[in-house]
Amino acid sequence: MKVKIGEKIRELRKKADVNQEYFAEYLGVTAQAVSKWEVEGCYPDIELLPSIASFFNISLDELLCYDVTKNKSRIEQIIKDIGPERHKNWVNGTKIKLLRNAVQDFPNNYDLMFCLAKTLCYSKEPYVSFDEKDRQKNLKEAILICNRILRDCTDDGIRFGALKVLALSYNDMGKNEKAIKIANKLPFARDSRDMILLEILNEEDKSHQIVQNIWQLSNMFETLIQTLANSIYKDNTVKRIELFKKVIRFEELLHEENDFIYENLRLRAFYFWMAEEYMKLDKYKDALECIEKFAKHSILFDALPEKSVYTSVIYNGETGFKSMDFDYKNTTSGAKEILTSRKIFAPIREDAKFIEIIRSLET
C-alpha cells in the first residue's frame, strides 16, 4: 500500500493556508525539503512525523492516510468480491492476483492471508485447472502463508482454518504422513466450539445453537456418505445408489414439511448422481425419475426468495439464505446444460419424458 504522505502534507498545508517556508521553520528543516516531500521526491524523517501531525492537529494514522474504518470496509469488500467457494469462477488466476495484491496492501490482515492460502490450495479440479508446475508452486505458497498464520495469528478460528489448509496442501503434494500429523492438531468434533456452547448458553441462544449444530452435523453426515460412495464404493453402482437414497431419506426426515431451501441443492446433486448410476445399469425409467427430481429441485431453488423461513419442527423459525455458498443464478439453466451435454444421457434424449423435463427447465 503506497503511503502518499507528501500529497497529504501539501493538502493539509494549503488547507491551513501556510506556506512552505513557515512550515519548514516550525519543523527545523529547509523549504526545499518540504518541497521534495510534497512532490513525492522523498519522505520526511520518521522522527518528524509526530511534529507534523501535531502541527496540523491530526493523528499519525490520518497523516499516514491510514483510515481504519475505510480500510476495514475495503478488506470486507475484497473478501466479498472473491465470492463463495462453490461459485463456478471462484478460483482463477484473476482472483489469486487480487488476493495477492490485497495481502501486499494489508500485510498483517490474517483474514486476507487465510483467504489467499485457501484459494491457492484449492486451485485444482473441479475448481480450476492449473498445470502441475503452477499447482505445486501454489501449494508451496499456501504452506508458507499458513505457517506464518500459525506463528503470528492469535485468532483460533483462523488458526484452525490454516491447519486444515496446511493438511490439505501437504496431502496434495504427496506428503501424506505430514498431512495426517497436521490434521491431528485440529480439535475433535465433540470438543468443538459448537458443542461446548450448548453447555453455557441461555435457553434462547441454546435453541438457536442446537439448530445450527444439527445443520452442521447433517452436512457432515452427508459429506461422509458422499465420500464413502466416491471412495470405497466408487466402482459399485448398486451400493452408490443405496447410499444416495439414504441421504435423500435423511433430508426428508429433517424436513417433513418439505421446506427445502439450501437443501434443494443437496438433493438435486444426489438425484443427478443416482440418475448417472441408473444409466450405467440401463435402468432408464429409474434414471428419468431421478432426472425429473433433479430438475424439480433446480427450479424450486431458483424460485426461492433471497431468504426463507423454515417450518419443519427441527428448523422451525430459522432463516435460510438462498445465495449461501453457491452460484444460484444459473441453477436451472445449468441443469439443462448438464442434461443435454453429458454423453451418458444420450440413450434417453429422445424419450418423451426427457424432452418434457428439458422444456420445464426452459420456462
mmCIF file of C-alpha atoms in Angstrom:
data_model
loop_
_atom_site.group_PDB
_atom_site.id
_atom_site.type_symbol
_atom_site.label_atom_id
_atom_site.label_comp_id
_atom_site.label_asym_id
_atom_site.label_seq_id
_atom_site.Cartn_x
_atom_site.Cartn_y
_atom_site.Cartn_z
ATOM 1 C CA MET A 1 0.000 0.000 0.000
ATOM 2 C CA LYS A 2 1.744 3.186 -1.181
ATOM 3 C CA VAL A 3 1.826 5.881 1.507
ATOM 4 C CA LYS A 4 1.318 9.291 -0.174
ATOM 5 C CA ILE A 5 2.427 11.337 2.820
ATOM 6 C CA GLY A 6 3.803 14.168 0.685
ATOM 7 C CA GLU A 7 0.490 14.626 -1.063
ATOM 8 C CA LYS A 8 -1.218 14.625 2.343
ATOM 9 C CA ILE A 9 1.177 17.281 3.701
ATOM 10 C CA ARG A 10 0.572 19.536 0.682
ATOM 11 C CA GLU A 11 -3.186 19.127 1.081
ATOM 12 C CA LEU A 12 -3.058 19.917 4.808
ATOM 13 C CA ARG A 13 -0.677 22.857 4.362
ATOM 14 C CA LYS A 14 -2.848 24.512 1.742
ATOM 15 C CA LYS A 15 -5.956 23.928 3.811
ATOM 16 C CA ALA A 16 -4.244 25.637 6.779
ATOM 17 C CA ASP A 17 -3.072 28.460 4.439
ATOM 18 C CA VAL A 18 0.563 28.000 5.452
ATOM 19 C CA ASN A 19 3.498 28.466 3.066
ATOM 20 C CA GLN A 20 6.399 26.024 2.790
ATOM 21 C CA GLU A 21 8.854 28.429 4.450
ATOM 22 C CA TYR A 22 6.768 28.863 7.611
ATOM 23 C CA PHE A 23 6.050 25.115 7.859
ATOM 24 C CA ALA A 24 9.749 24.301 7.318
ATOM 25 C CA GLU A 25 10.792 26.764 10.016
ATOM 26 C CA TYR A 26 8.406 25.111 12.511
ATOM 27 C CA LEU A 27 9.954 21.716 11.814
ATOM 28 C CA GLY A 28 13.534 22.947 11.690
ATOM 29 C CA VAL A 29 14.099 21.878 8.081
ATOM 30 C CA THR A 30 14.552 23.717 4.790
ATOM 31 C CA ALA A 31 11.748 24.799 2.478
ATOM 32 C CA GLN A 32 13.454 22.720 -0.221
ATOM 33 C CA ALA A 33 12.994 19.603 1.954
ATOM 34 C CA VAL A 34 9.265 20.306 2.310
ATOM 35 C CA SER A 35 9.033 20.841 -1.451
ATOM 36 C CA LYS A 36 10.645 17.449 -2.088
ATOM 37 C CA TRP A 37 8.197 15.739 0.293
ATOM 38 C CA GLU A 38 5.222 17.270 -1.463
ATOM 39 C CA VAL A 39 6.268 16.070 -4.922
ATOM 40 C CA GLU A 40 6.937 12.597 -3.503
ATOM 41 C CA GLY A 41 10.680 13.016 -4.099
ATOM 42 C CA CYS A 42 11.402 11.638 -0.638
ATOM 43 C CA TYR A 43 9.748 11.047 2.733
ATOM 44 C CA PRO A 44 10.133 13.102 5.908
ATOM 45 C CA ASP A 45 12.378 11.625 8.595
ATOM 46 C CA ILE A 46 10.315 9.272 10.773
ATOM 47 C CA GLU A 47 11.193 11.345 13.855
ATOM 48 C CA LEU A 48 9.434 14.349 12.307
ATOM 49 C CA LEU A 49 6.091 12.600 11.842
ATOM 50 C CA PRO A 50 4.701 13.343 15.370
ATOM 51 C CA SER A 51 5.620 17.033 14.956
ATOM 52 C CA ILE A 52 3.959 17.191 11.533
ATOM 53 C CA ALA A 53 0.792 15.559 12.907
ATOM 54 C CA SER A 54 0.826 17.952 15.874
ATOM 55 C CA PHE A 55 1.230 20.997 13.612
ATOM 56 C CA PHE A 56 -1.950 20.100 11.715
ATOM 57 C CA ASN A 57 -3.702 18.821 14.865
ATOM 58 C CA ILE A 58 -4.338 15.350 13.415
ATOM 59 C CA SER A 59 -3.424 11.789 14.389
ATOM 60 C CA LEU A 60 -0.489 9.890 12.922
ATOM 61 C CA ASP A 61 -2.978 7.470 11.347
ATOM 62 C CA GLU A 62 -4.618 10.317 9.452
ATOM 63 C CA LEU A 63 -1.258 11.760 8.418
ATOM 64 C CA LEU A 64 -0.206 8.385 7.046
ATOM 65 C CA CYS A 65 -3.561 8.065 5.249
ATOM 66 C CA TYR A 66 -4.411 5.087 7.404
ATOM 67 C CA ASP A 67 -8.181 5.224 7.768
ATOM 68 C CA VAL A 68 -9.071 2.193 9.899
ATOM 69 C CA THR A 69 -12.791 2.258 9.087
ATOM 70 C CA LYS A 70 -12.231 2.748 5.373
ATOM 71 C CA ASN A 71 -9.594 0.004 5.265
ATOM 72 C CA LYS A 72 -11.874 -2.397 7.134
ATOM 73 C CA SER A 73 -14.622 -1.769 4.578
ATOM 74 C CA ARG A 74 -12.154 -2.285 1.733
ATOM 75 C CA ILE A 75 -10.964 -5.591 3.192
ATOM 76 C CA GLU A 76 -14.556 -6.785 3.624
ATOM 77 C CA GLN A 77 -15.311 -5.819 0.020
ATOM 78 C CA ILE A 78 -12.262 -7.716 -1.271
ATOM 79 C CA ILE A 79 -13.343 -10.888 0.520
ATOM 80 C CA LYS A 80 -16.892 -10.395 -0.793
ATOM 81 C CA ASP A 81 -15.579 -9.934 -4.340
ATOM 82 C CA ILE A 82 -13.745 -13.250 -4.140
ATOM 83 C CA GLY A 83 -17.164 -14.895 -3.872
ATOM 84 C CA PRO A 84 -18.351 -18.160 -2.317
ATOM 85 C CA GLU A 85 -16.208 -21.256 -2.613
ATOM 86 C CA ARG A 86 -18.528 -23.097 -4.973
ATOM 87 C CA HIS A 87 -19.024 -20.204 -7.356
ATOM 88 C CA LYS A 88 -18.190 -21.513 -10.810
ATOM 89 C CA ASN A 89 -15.464 -18.871 -11.223
ATOM 90 C CA TRP A 90 -14.225 -18.926 -7.640
ATOM 91 C CA VAL A 91 -10.622 -19.931 -8.179
ATOM 92 C CA ASN A 92 -8.854 -18.464 -11.152
ATOM 93 C CA GLY A 93 -5.708 -16.512 -11.849
ATOM 94 C CA THR A 94 -7.503 -13.179 -11.597
ATOM 95 C CA LYS A 95 -8.775 -13.834 -8.087
ATOM 96 C CA ILE A 96 -5.445 -15.187 -6.919
ATOM 97 C CA LYS A 97 -3.815 -11.997 -8.209
ATOM 98 C CA LEU A 98 -6.478 -9.891 -6.473
ATOM 99 C CA LEU A 99 -5.770 -11.589 -3.151
ATOM 100 C CA ARG A 100 -2.002 -11.347 -3.556
ATOM 101 C CA ASN A 101 -2.313 -7.605 -4.148
ATOM 102 C CA ALA A 102 -4.644 -7.298 -1.154
ATOM 103 C CA VAL A 103 -2.170 -9.112 1.115
ATOM 104 C CA GLN A 104 0.566 -6.816 -0.139
ATOM 105 C CA ASP A 105 -1.585 -3.786 0.748
ATOM 106 C CA PHE A 106 -2.626 -5.224 4.130
ATOM 107 C CA PRO A 107 0.304 -7.489 5.092
ATOM 108 C CA ASN A 108 -0.903 -8.075 8.648
ATOM 109 C CA ASN A 109 -4.522 -8.930 7.875
ATOM 110 C CA TYR A 110 -4.899 -12.623 8.639
ATOM 111 C CA ASP A 111 -8.376 -12.915 7.078
ATOM 112 C CA LEU A 112 -6.905 -11.959 3.697
ATOM 113 C CA MET A 113 -3.877 -14.176 4.228
ATOM 114 C CA PHE A 114 -6.076 -17.179 5.021
ATOM 115 C CA CYS A 115 -8.340 -16.442 2.046
ATOM 116 C CA LEU A 116 -5.281 -16.415 -0.246
ATOM 117 C CA ALA A 117 -3.875 -19.625 1.250
ATOM 118 C CA LYS A 118 -7.216 -21.403 0.856
ATOM 119 C CA THR A 119 -7.580 -20.191 -2.724
ATOM 120 C CA LEU A 120 -4.086 -21.362 -3.625
ATOM 121 C CA CYS A 121 -4.734 -24.764 -2.025
ATOM 122 C CA TYR A 122 -7.989 -25.234 -3.960
ATOM 123 C CA SER A 123 -6.507 -24.274 -7.336
ATOM 124 C CA LYS A 124 -7.318 -27.691 -8.765
ATOM 125 C CA GLU A 125 -10.177 -29.576 -10.359
ATOM 126 C CA PRO A 126 -13.139 -29.272 -10.050
ATOM 127 C CA TYR A 127 -12.497 -25.626 -9.204
ATOM 128 C CA VAL A 128 -9.984 -24.702 -11.893
ATOM 129 C CA SER A 129 -7.265 -26.324 -13.958
ATOM 130 C CA PHE A 130 -3.620 -25.363 -13.374
ATOM 131 C CA ASP A 131 -0.625 -27.131 -14.894
ATOM 132 C CA GLU A 132 1.334 -29.230 -12.408
ATOM 133 C CA LYS A 133 4.215 -26.771 -12.102
ATOM 134 C CA ASP A 134 1.917 -23.877 -11.159
ATOM 135 C CA ARG A 135 -0.122 -26.182 -8.934
ATOM 136 C CA GLN A 136 2.958 -27.162 -6.897
ATOM 137 C CA LYS A 137 4.024 -23.515 -6.705
ATOM 138 C CA ASN A 138 0.579 -22.563 -5.376
ATOM 139 C CA LEU A 139 0.706 -25.299 -2.743
ATOM 140 C CA LYS A 140 4.138 -24.186 -1.512
ATOM 141 C CA GLU A 141 2.905 -20.604 -1.244
ATOM 142 C CA ALA A 142 -0.184 -21.768 0.676
ATOM 143 C CA ILE A 143 2.044 -23.683 3.123
ATOM 144 C CA LEU A 144 4.263 -20.641 3.716
ATOM 145 C CA ILE A 145 1.221 -18.445 4.403
ATOM 146 C CA CYS A 146 -0.370 -20.983 6.766
ATOM 147 C CA ASN A 147 2.864 -21.368 8.722
ATOM 148 C CA ARG A 148 3.055 -17.593 9.120
ATOM 149 C CA ILE A 149 -0.557 -17.515 10.346
ATOM 150 C CA LEU A 150 0.167 -20.262 12.869
ATOM 151 C CA ARG A 151 3.275 -18.416 14.033
ATOM 152 C CA ASP A 152 1.776 -14.939 14.427
ATOM 153 C CA CYS A 153 -2.037 -15.009 14.449
ATOM 154 C CA THR A 154 -3.908 -15.298 17.753
ATOM 155 C CA ASP A 155 -7.399 -15.820 16.286
ATOM 156 C CA ASP A 156 -8.188 -19.510 16.905
ATOM 157 C CA GLY A 157 -10.784 -19.614 14.125
ATOM 158 C CA ILE A 158 -8.241 -18.515 11.516
ATOM 159 C CA ARG A 159 -5.566 -20.775 13.036
ATOM 160 C CA PHE A 160 -7.813 -23.859 12.762
ATOM 161 C CA GLY A 161 -8.621 -22.909 9.174
ATOM 162 C CA ALA A 162 -4.900 -22.596 8.455
ATOM 163 C CA LEU A 163 -4.276 -26.072 9.928
ATOM 164 C CA LYS A 164 -6.933 -27.504 7.611
ATOM 165 C CA VAL A 165 -5.441 -25.835 4.524
ATOM 166 C CA LEU A 166 -1.947 -26.877 5.610
ATOM 167 C CA ALA A 167 -3.008 -30.517 5.939
ATOM 168 C CA LEU A 168 -4.733 -30.491 2.542
ATOM 169 C CA SER A 169 -1.764 -28.791 0.884
ATOM 170 C CA TYR A 170 0.720 -31.336 2.231
ATOM 171 C CA ASN A 171 -1.579 -34.164 1.161
ATOM 172 C CA ASP A 172 -1.856 -32.767 -2.391
ATOM 173 C CA MET A 173 1.938 -32.578 -2.506
ATOM 174 C CA GLY A 174 2.101 -36.281 -1.689
ATOM 175 C CA LYS A 175 3.299 -35.738 1.884
ATOM 176 C CA ASN A 176 0.578 -37.837 3.470
ATOM 177 C CA GLU A 177 2.269 -38.529 6.812
ATOM 178 C CA LYS A 178 2.890 -34.827 7.366
ATOM 179 C CA ALA A 179 -0.707 -34.064 6.382
ATOM 180 C CA ILE A 180 -2.019 -36.558 8.969
ATOM 181 C CA LYS A 181 0.244 -35.095 11.666
ATOM 182 C CA ILE A 182 -1.128 -31.595 10.947
ATOM 183 C CA ALA A 183 -4.761 -32.797 10.812
ATOM 184 C CA ASN A 184 -4.372 -34.436 14.236
ATOM 185 C CA LYS A 185 -3.727 -30.989 15.728
ATOM 186 C CA LEU A 186 -7.323 -29.982 14.996
ATOM 187 C CA PRO A 187 -9.877 -30.458 17.815
ATOM 188 C CA PHE A 188 -12.233 -33.441 17.977
ATOM 189 C CA ALA A 189 -15.786 -32.676 16.840
ATOM 190 C CA ARG A 190 -17.096 -33.345 20.344
ATOM 191 C CA ASP A 191 -14.719 -30.695 21.729
ATOM 192 C CA SER A 192 -15.645 -28.053 19.179
ATOM 193 C CA ARG A 193 -16.935 -24.579 19.924
ATOM 194 C CA ASP A 194 -20.422 -25.529 18.771
ATOM 195 C CA MET A 195 -20.720 -28.400 21.229
ATOM 196 C CA ILE A 196 -19.222 -26.541 24.213
ATOM 197 C CA LEU A 197 -21.554 -23.570 23.676
ATOM 198 C CA LEU A 198 -24.526 -25.843 24.374
ATOM 199 C CA GLU A 199 -23.286 -26.166 27.948
ATOM 200 C CA ILE A 200 -23.111 -22.428 28.666
ATOM 201 C CA LEU A 201 -25.674 -20.537 26.546
ATOM 202 C CA ASN A 202 -29.031 -19.355 27.909
ATOM 203 C CA GLU A 203 -32.154 -21.173 26.742
ATOM 204 C CA GLU A 204 -32.996 -18.838 23.845
ATOM 205 C CA ASP A 205 -29.474 -18.780 22.435
ATOM 206 C CA LYS A 206 -29.085 -22.508 23.111
ATOM 207 C CA SER A 207 -32.126 -23.258 20.960
ATOM 208 C CA HIS A 208 -30.580 -21.430 18.012
ATOM 209 C CA GLN A 209 -27.218 -23.126 18.593
ATOM 210 C CA ILE A 210 -28.846 -26.573 18.649
ATOM 211 C CA VAL A 211 -30.409 -25.938 15.258
ATOM 212 C CA GLN A 212 -27.097 -24.679 13.856
ATOM 213 C CA ASN A 213 -25.366 -27.786 15.201
ATOM 214 C CA ILE A 214 -27.929 -30.089 13.602
ATOM 215 C CA TRP A 215 -27.456 -28.291 10.303
ATOM 216 C CA GLN A 216 -23.674 -28.608 10.540
ATOM 217 C CA LEU A 217 -23.811 -32.243 11.598
ATOM 218 C CA SER A 218 -26.271 -33.138 8.848
ATOM 219 C CA ASN A 219 -23.944 -31.513 6.351
ATOM 220 C CA MET A 220 -21.053 -33.525 7.802
ATOM 221 C CA PHE A 221 -23.099 -36.727 7.696
ATOM 222 C CA GLU A 222 -23.988 -36.223 4.046
ATOM 223 C CA THR A 223 -20.402 -35.345 3.150
ATOM 224 C CA LEU A 224 -19.209 -38.547 4.811
ATOM 225 C CA ILE A 225 -21.768 -40.649 2.924
ATOM 226 C CA GLN A 226 -20.759 -38.946 -0.315
ATOM 227 C CA THR A 227 -17.085 -39.639 0.419
ATOM 228 C CA LEU A 228 -17.909 -43.272 1.160
ATOM 229 C CA ALA A 229 -19.715 -43.537 -2.169
ATOM 230 C CA ASN A 230 -16.843 -41.900 -4.046
ATOM 231 C CA SER A 231 -14.071 -43.925 -2.424
ATOM 232 C CA ILE A 232 -14.925 -47.379 -1.071
ATOM 233 C CA TYR A 233 -17.857 -47.879 -3.454
ATOM 234 C CA LYS A 234 -16.720 -45.741 -6.396
ATOM 235 C CA ASP A 235 -16.964 -48.745 -8.747
ATOM 236 C CA ASN A 236 -20.085 -50.299 -7.191
ATOM 237 C CA THR A 237 -23.111 -48.765 -8.882
ATOM 238 C CA VAL A 238 -25.718 -50.555 -6.771
ATOM 239 C CA LYS A 239 -24.088 -49.582 -3.466
ATOM 240 C CA ARG A 240 -23.712 -45.969 -4.612
ATOM 241 C CA ILE A 241 -27.413 -45.753 -5.387
ATOM 242 C CA GLU A 242 -28.286 -47.149 -1.954
ATOM 243 C CA LEU A 243 -26.043 -44.618 -0.241
ATOM 244 C CA PHE A 244 -27.525 -41.708 -2.188
ATOM 245 C CA LYS A 245 -31.042 -42.914 -1.285
ATOM 246 C CA LYS A 246 -30.107 -42.888 2.391
ATOM 247 C CA VAL A 247 -29.006 -39.257 2.213
ATOM 248 C CA ILE A 248 -32.239 -38.261 0.477
ATOM 249 C CA ARG A 249 -34.333 -40.067 3.109
ATOM 250 C CA PHE A 250 -32.307 -38.336 5.816
ATOM 251 C CA GLU A 251 -33.061 -34.887 4.350
ATOM 252 C CA GLU A 252 -36.750 -35.766 4.038
ATOM 253 C CA LEU A 253 -36.748 -36.826 7.698
ATOM 254 C CA LEU A 254 -35.309 -33.467 8.767
ATOM 255 C CA HIS A 255 -37.743 -31.550 6.539
ATOM 256 C CA GLU A 256 -41.123 -33.212 6.981
ATOM 257 C CA GLU A 257 -42.739 -30.026 5.628
ATOM 258 C CA ASN A 258 -40.554 -30.198 2.507
ATOM 259 C CA ASP A 259 -39.276 -26.730 3.415
ATOM 260 C CA PHE A 260 -36.048 -27.228 1.493
ATOM 261 C CA ILE A 261 -34.050 -24.048 0.979
ATOM 262 C CA TYR A 262 -30.322 -24.565 0.505
ATOM 263 C CA GLU A 263 -31.104 -28.293 0.815
ATOM 264 C CA ASN A 264 -32.585 -28.202 -2.707
ATOM 265 C CA LEU A 265 -29.007 -28.024 -3.956
ATOM 266 C CA ARG A 266 -28.002 -31.102 -1.986
ATOM 267 C CA LEU A 267 -30.999 -33.071 -3.190
ATOM 268 C CA ARG A 268 -30.534 -32.088 -6.845
ATOM 269 C CA ALA A 269 -26.921 -33.278 -6.640
ATOM 270 C CA PHE A 270 -27.792 -36.663 -5.182
ATOM 271 C CA TYR A 271 -30.637 -37.199 -7.661
ATOM 272 C CA PHE A 272 -28.262 -36.371 -10.503
ATOM 273 C CA TRP A 273 -25.652 -38.858 -9.297
ATOM 274 C CA MET A 274 -28.336 -41.520 -8.914
ATOM 275 C CA ALA A 275 -29.506 -40.842 -12.465
ATOM 276 C CA GLU A 276 -25.968 -41.433 -13.735
ATOM 277 C CA GLU A 277 -25.721 -44.710 -11.838
ATOM 278 C CA TYR A 278 -29.092 -45.920 -13.156
ATOM 279 C CA MET A 279 -27.947 -45.116 -16.699
ATOM 280 C CA LYS A 280 -24.926 -47.389 -16.165
ATOM 281 C CA LEU A 281 -27.369 -50.178 -15.260
ATOM 282 C CA ASP A 282 -29.566 -49.400 -18.298
ATOM 283 C CA LYS A 283 -32.446 -48.671 -15.906
ATOM 284 C CA TYR A 284 -33.740 -45.782 -17.952
ATOM 285 C CA LYS A 285 -37.102 -45.455 -16.205
ATOM 286 C CA ASP A 286 -35.415 -45.036 -12.827
ATOM 287 C CA ALA A 287 -32.898 -42.646 -14.338
ATOM 288 C CA LEU A 288 -35.689 -40.474 -15.777
ATOM 289 C CA GLU A 289 -37.431 -40.327 -12.396
ATOM 290 C CA CYS A 290 -34.213 -39.087 -10.806
ATOM 291 C CA ILE A 291 -33.653 -36.579 -13.619
ATOM 292 C CA GLU A 292 -37.177 -35.266 -13.085
ATOM 293 C CA LYS A 293 -36.446 -34.687 -9.380
ATOM 294 C CA PHE A 294 -33.061 -33.160 -10.236
ATOM 295 C CA ALA A 295 -34.868 -30.642 -12.443
ATOM 296 C CA LYS A 296 -37.596 -30.080 -9.845
ATOM 297 C CA HIS A 297 -35.144 -29.115 -7.100
ATOM 298 C CA SER A 298 -33.244 -26.869 -9.525
ATOM 299 C CA ILE A 299 -36.426 -24.983 -10.351
ATOM 300 C CA LEU A 300 -37.580 -24.831 -6.711
ATOM 301 C CA PHE A 301 -34.255 -23.367 -5.646
ATOM 302 C CA ASP A 302 -34.297 -20.628 -8.270
ATOM 303 C CA ALA A 303 -37.877 -19.723 -7.349
ATOM 304 C CA LEU A 304 -36.967 -19.065 -3.708
ATOM 305 C CA PRO A 305 -36.658 -15.508 -2.357
ATOM 306 C CA GLU A 306 -33.238 -14.449 -1.077
ATOM 307 C CA LYS A 307 -34.200 -15.654 2.392
ATOM 308 C CA SER A 308 -36.896 -18.016 3.615
ATOM 309 C CA VAL A 309 -38.138 -19.294 6.971
ATOM 310 C CA TYR A 310 -38.156 -22.994 7.817
ATOM 311 C CA THR A 311 -41.417 -24.555 9.033
ATOM 312 C CA SER A 312 -40.367 -28.146 9.844
ATOM 313 C CA VAL A 313 -40.133 -28.935 13.552
ATOM 314 C CA ILE A 314 -36.332 -29.044 13.895
ATOM 315 C CA TYR A 315 -35.565 -25.845 11.990
ATOM 316 C CA ASN A 316 -38.862 -24.086 12.713
ATOM 317 C CA GLY A 317 -38.483 -20.295 12.618
ATOM 318 C CA GLU A 318 -34.855 -20.323 11.449
ATOM 319 C CA THR A 319 -33.958 -18.274 8.383
ATOM 320 C CA GLY A 320 -32.282 -19.861 5.392
ATOM 321 C CA PHE A 321 -30.457 -17.864 2.730
ATOM 322 C CA LYS A 322 -30.650 -18.989 -0.868
ATOM 323 C CA SER A 323 -27.384 -17.497 -2.023
ATOM 324 C CA MET A 324 -25.206 -19.267 0.537
ATOM 325 C CA ASP A 325 -22.047 -20.715 -0.968
ATOM 326 C CA PHE A 326 -23.413 -21.277 -4.471
ATOM 327 C CA ASP A 327 -23.752 -19.583 -7.836
ATOM 328 C CA TYR A 328 -27.533 -19.917 -7.622
ATOM 329 C CA LYS A 329 -28.411 -17.641 -10.556
ATOM 330 C CA ASN A 330 -27.564 -20.378 -13.057
ATOM 331 C CA THR A 331 -29.029 -23.419 -11.296
ATOM 332 C CA THR A 332 -31.895 -24.123 -13.711
ATOM 333 C CA SER A 333 -30.067 -23.234 -16.914
ATOM 334 C CA GLY A 334 -27.091 -25.179 -15.609
ATOM 335 C CA ALA A 335 -29.313 -28.228 -15.102
ATOM 336 C CA LYS A 336 -30.447 -28.060 -18.715
ATOM 337 C CA GLU A 337 -26.866 -27.704 -19.952
ATOM 338 C CA ILE A 338 -25.712 -30.722 -17.958
ATOM 339 C CA LEU A 339 -28.568 -32.958 -19.131
ATOM 340 C CA THR A 340 -28.179 -32.043 -22.789
ATOM 341 C CA SER A 341 -24.390 -32.268 -22.894
ATOM 342 C CA ARG A 342 -23.487 -35.378 -20.883
ATOM 343 C CA LYS A 343 -22.955 -38.386 -23.138
ATOM 344 C CA ILE A 344 -24.292 -40.780 -20.524
ATOM 345 C CA PHE A 345 -27.830 -39.473 -21.126
ATOM 346 C CA ALA A 346 -27.691 -39.917 -24.918
ATOM 347 C CA PRO A 347 -29.836 -43.126 -24.919
ATOM 348 C CA ILE A 348 -32.834 -41.307 -23.384
ATOM 349 C CA ARG A 349 -32.640 -37.902 -25.046
ATOM 350 C CA GLU A 350 -35.421 -38.757 -27.483
ATOM 351 C CA ASP A 351 -37.677 -40.073 -24.719
ATOM 352 C CA ALA A 352 -40.853 -38.008 -24.327
ATOM 353 C CA LYS A 353 -40.336 -37.617 -20.580
ATOM 354 C CA PHE A 354 -36.766 -36.402 -21.034
ATOM 355 C CA ILE A 355 -37.916 -33.827 -23.599
ATOM 356 C CA GLU A 356 -40.641 -32.690 -21.217
ATOM 357 C CA ILE A 357 -38.102 -32.236 -18.412
ATOM 358 C CA ILE A 358 -35.854 -30.145 -20.671
ATOM 359 C CA ARG A 359 -38.813 -27.947 -21.583
ATOM 360 C CA SER A 360 -39.602 -27.412 -17.886
ATOM 361 C CA LEU A 361 -36.085 -26.084 -17.434
ATOM 362 C CA GLU A 362 -36.586 -23.555 -20.226
ATOM 363 C CA THR A 363 -39.638 -21.832 -18.742
#
